[in-house]
mmCIF file of C-alpha atoms in Angstrom:
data_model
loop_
_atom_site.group_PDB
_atom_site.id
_atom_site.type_symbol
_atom_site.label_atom_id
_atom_site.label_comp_id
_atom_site.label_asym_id
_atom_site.label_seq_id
_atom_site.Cartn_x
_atom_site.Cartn_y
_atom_site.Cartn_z
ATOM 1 C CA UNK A 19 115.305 110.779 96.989
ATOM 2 C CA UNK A 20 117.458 108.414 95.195
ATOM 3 C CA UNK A 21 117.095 104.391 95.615
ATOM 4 C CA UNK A 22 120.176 104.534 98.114
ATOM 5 C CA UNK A 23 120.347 102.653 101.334
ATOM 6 C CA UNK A 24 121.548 104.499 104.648
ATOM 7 C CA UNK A 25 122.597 102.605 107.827
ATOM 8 C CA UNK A 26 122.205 104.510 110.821
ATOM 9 C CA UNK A 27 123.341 102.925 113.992
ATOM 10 C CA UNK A 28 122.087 103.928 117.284
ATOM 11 C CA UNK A 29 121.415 106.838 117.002
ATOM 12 C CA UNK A 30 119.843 107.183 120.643
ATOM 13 C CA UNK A 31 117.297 110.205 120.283
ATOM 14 C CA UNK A 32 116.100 112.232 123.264
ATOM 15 C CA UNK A 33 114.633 115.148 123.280
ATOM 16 C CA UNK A 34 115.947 116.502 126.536
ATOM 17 C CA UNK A 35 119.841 117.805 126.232
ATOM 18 C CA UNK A 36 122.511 115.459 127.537
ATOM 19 C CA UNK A 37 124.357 117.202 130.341
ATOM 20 C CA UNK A 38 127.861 117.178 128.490
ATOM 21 C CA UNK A 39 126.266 118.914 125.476
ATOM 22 C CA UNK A 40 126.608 122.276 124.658
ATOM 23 C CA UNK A 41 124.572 121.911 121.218
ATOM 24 C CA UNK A 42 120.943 121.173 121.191
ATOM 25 C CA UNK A 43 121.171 117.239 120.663
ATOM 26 C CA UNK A 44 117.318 116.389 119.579
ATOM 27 C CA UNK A 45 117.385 119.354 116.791
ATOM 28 C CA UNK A 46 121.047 117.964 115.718
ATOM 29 C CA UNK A 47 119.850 114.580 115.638
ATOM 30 C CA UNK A 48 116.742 115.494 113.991
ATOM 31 C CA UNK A 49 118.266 117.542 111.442
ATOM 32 C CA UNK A 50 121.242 114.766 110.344
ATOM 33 C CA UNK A 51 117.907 111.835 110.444
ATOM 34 C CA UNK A 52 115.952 114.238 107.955
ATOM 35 C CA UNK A 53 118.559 114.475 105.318
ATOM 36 C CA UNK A 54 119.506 110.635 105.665
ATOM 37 C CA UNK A 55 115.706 110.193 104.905
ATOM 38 C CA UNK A 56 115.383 113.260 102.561
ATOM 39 C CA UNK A 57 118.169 111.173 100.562
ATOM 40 C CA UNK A 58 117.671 107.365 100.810
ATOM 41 C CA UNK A 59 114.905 105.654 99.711
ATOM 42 C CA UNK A 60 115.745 102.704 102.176
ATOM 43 C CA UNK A 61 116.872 103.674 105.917
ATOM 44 C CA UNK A 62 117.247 101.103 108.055
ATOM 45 C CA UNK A 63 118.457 101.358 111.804
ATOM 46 C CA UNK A 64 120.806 99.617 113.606
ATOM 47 C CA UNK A 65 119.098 98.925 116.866
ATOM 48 C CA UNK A 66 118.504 101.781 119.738
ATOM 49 C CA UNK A 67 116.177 104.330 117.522
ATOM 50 C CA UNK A 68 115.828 106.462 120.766
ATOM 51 C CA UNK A 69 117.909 106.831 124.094
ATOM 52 C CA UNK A 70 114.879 105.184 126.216
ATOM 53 C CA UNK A 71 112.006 103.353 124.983
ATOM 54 C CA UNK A 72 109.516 106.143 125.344
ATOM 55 C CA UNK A 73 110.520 109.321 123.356
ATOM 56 C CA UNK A 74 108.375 112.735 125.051
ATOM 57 C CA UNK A 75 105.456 113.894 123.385
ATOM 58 C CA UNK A 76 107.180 116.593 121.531
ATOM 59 C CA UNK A 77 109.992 114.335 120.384
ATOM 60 C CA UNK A 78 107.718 111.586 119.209
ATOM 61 C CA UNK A 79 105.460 113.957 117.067
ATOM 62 C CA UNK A 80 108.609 115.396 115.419
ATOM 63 C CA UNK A 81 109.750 111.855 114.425
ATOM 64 C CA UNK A 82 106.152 110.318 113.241
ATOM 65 C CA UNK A 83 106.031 113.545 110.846
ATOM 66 C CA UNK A 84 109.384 112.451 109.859
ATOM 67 C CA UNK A 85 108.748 109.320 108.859
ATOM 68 C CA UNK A 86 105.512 109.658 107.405
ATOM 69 C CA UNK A 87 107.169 112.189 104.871
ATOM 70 C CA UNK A 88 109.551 109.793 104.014
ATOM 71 C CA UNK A 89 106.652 106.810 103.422
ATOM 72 C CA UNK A 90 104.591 109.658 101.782
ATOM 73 C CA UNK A 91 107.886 110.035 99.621
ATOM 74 C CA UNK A 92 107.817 106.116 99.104
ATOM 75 C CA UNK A 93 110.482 105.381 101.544
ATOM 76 C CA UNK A 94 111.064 102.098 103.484
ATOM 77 C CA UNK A 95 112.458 102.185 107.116
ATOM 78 C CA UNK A 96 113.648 98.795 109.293
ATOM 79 C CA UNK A 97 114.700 98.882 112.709
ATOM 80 C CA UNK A 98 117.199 96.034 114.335
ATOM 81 C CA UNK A 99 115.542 95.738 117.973
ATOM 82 C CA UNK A 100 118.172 97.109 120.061
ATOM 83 C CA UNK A 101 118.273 96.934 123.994
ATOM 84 C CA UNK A 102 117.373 100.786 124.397
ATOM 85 C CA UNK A 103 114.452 100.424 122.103
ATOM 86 C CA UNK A 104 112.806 97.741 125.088
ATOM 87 C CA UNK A 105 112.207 98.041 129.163
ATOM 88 C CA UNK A 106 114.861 95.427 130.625
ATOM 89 C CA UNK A 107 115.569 93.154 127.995
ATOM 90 C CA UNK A 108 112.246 92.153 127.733
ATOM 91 C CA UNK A 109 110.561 92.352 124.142
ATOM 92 C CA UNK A 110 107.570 91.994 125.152
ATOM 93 C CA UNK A 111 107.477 95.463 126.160
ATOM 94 C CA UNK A 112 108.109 96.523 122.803
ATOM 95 C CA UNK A 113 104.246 97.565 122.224
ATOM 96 C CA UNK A 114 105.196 100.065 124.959
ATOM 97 C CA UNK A 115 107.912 101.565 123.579
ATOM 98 C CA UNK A 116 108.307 104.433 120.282
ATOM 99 C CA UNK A 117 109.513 101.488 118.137
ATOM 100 C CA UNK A 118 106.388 99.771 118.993
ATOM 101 C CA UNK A 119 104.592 103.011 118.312
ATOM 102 C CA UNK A 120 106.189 103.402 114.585
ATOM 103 C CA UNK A 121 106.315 100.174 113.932
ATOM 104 C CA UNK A 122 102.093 99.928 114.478
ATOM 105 C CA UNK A 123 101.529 103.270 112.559
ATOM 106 C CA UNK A 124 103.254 101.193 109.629
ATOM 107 C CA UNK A 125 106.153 104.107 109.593
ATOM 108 C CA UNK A 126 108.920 100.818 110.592
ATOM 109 C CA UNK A 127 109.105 97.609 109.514
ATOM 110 C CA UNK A 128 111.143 95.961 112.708
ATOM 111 C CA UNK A 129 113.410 92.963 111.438
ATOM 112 C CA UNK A 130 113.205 90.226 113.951
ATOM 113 C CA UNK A 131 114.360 86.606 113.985
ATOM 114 C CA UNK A 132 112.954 85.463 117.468
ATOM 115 C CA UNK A 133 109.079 85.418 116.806
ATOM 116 C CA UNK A 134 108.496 87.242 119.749
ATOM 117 C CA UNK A 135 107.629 90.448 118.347
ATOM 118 C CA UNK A 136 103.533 90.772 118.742
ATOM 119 C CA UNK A 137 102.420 90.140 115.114
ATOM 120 C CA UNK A 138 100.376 92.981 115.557
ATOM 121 C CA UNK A 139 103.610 95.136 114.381
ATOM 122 C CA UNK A 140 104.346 92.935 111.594
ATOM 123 C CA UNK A 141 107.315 92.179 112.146
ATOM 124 C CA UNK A 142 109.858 90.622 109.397
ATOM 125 C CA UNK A 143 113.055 88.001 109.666
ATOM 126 C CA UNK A 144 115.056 89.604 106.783
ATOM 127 C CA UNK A 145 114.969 92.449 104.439
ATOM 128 C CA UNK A 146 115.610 92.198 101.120
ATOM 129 C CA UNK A 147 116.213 95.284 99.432
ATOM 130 C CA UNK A 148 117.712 95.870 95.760
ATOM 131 C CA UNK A 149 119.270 92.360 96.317
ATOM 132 C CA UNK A 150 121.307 92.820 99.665
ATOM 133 C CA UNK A 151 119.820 91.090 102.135
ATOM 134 C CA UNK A 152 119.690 92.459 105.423
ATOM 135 C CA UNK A 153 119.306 89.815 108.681
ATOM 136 C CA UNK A 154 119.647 90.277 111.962
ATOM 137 C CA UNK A 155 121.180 88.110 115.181
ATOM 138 C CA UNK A 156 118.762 87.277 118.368
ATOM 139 C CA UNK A 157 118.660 89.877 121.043
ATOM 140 C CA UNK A 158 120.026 88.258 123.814
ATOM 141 C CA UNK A 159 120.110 88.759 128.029
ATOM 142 C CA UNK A 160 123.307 90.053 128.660
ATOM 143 C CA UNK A 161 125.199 87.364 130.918
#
């Protein structure tokens, strides 16, 4: 792992198969998040870490192993709130959701201006890694 930052932006996981995929879209997912975290020491996400705020059971064990390899490793990942990531805009629900779940087991740090986030998650208003500062807009109610 090299002290590289990655940027992945929504990448929407699920582990059931999309119906206008012919490729298995969890394992392809899961394969292109473990070499971005097999190869940055600093990952963060762009908003929407998984397709609806709950991921299965199967799915969601797949991705805490994931992460906690990478932590083990001494890797950092930050999540952007994104609107998939909550039920209905509301982000509150947050501590329902697998971004809640990660961000609890200390696998994500979730990067949040609007002090809404439960500070049970620990949530931060910036990042600052290797000098760049990373900062994020409000999530807003779509008009």
């Amino acid at each position: 792992m090299n002290n590289s930052i990655a940027f992945v932006v929504d990448p929407q996981i699920q582990f059931s198969n999309p119906a206008n995929r012919i490729d298995n879209y969890f394992e392809a997912l899961i394969k292109k998040l473990s070499f971005i975290l097999e190869n940055n020491q600093y990952v963060v996400i762009l908003g929407d870490i998984t397709e609806f705020p709950v991921l299965d059971m199967q799915g969601l064990i797949i991705l805490i192993g994931m992460f906690q390899k990478h932590k083990k490793q001494g890797g950092k990942v930050y999540s952007l709130l994104g609107n998939h990531d909550i039920y209905n805009w509301n982000i509150n629900t947050i501590t329902k959701s697998t971004l809640g779940l990660l961000a609890k087991l200390g696998l994500i740090t979730i990067i949040d201006r609007s002090k809404e986030v439960p500070d049970t998650l620990n949530p931060v208003e910036y990042v600052d890694i290797e000098g760049w500062r990373i900062d994020c807009t409000l999530l807003k109610t779509p008009h």
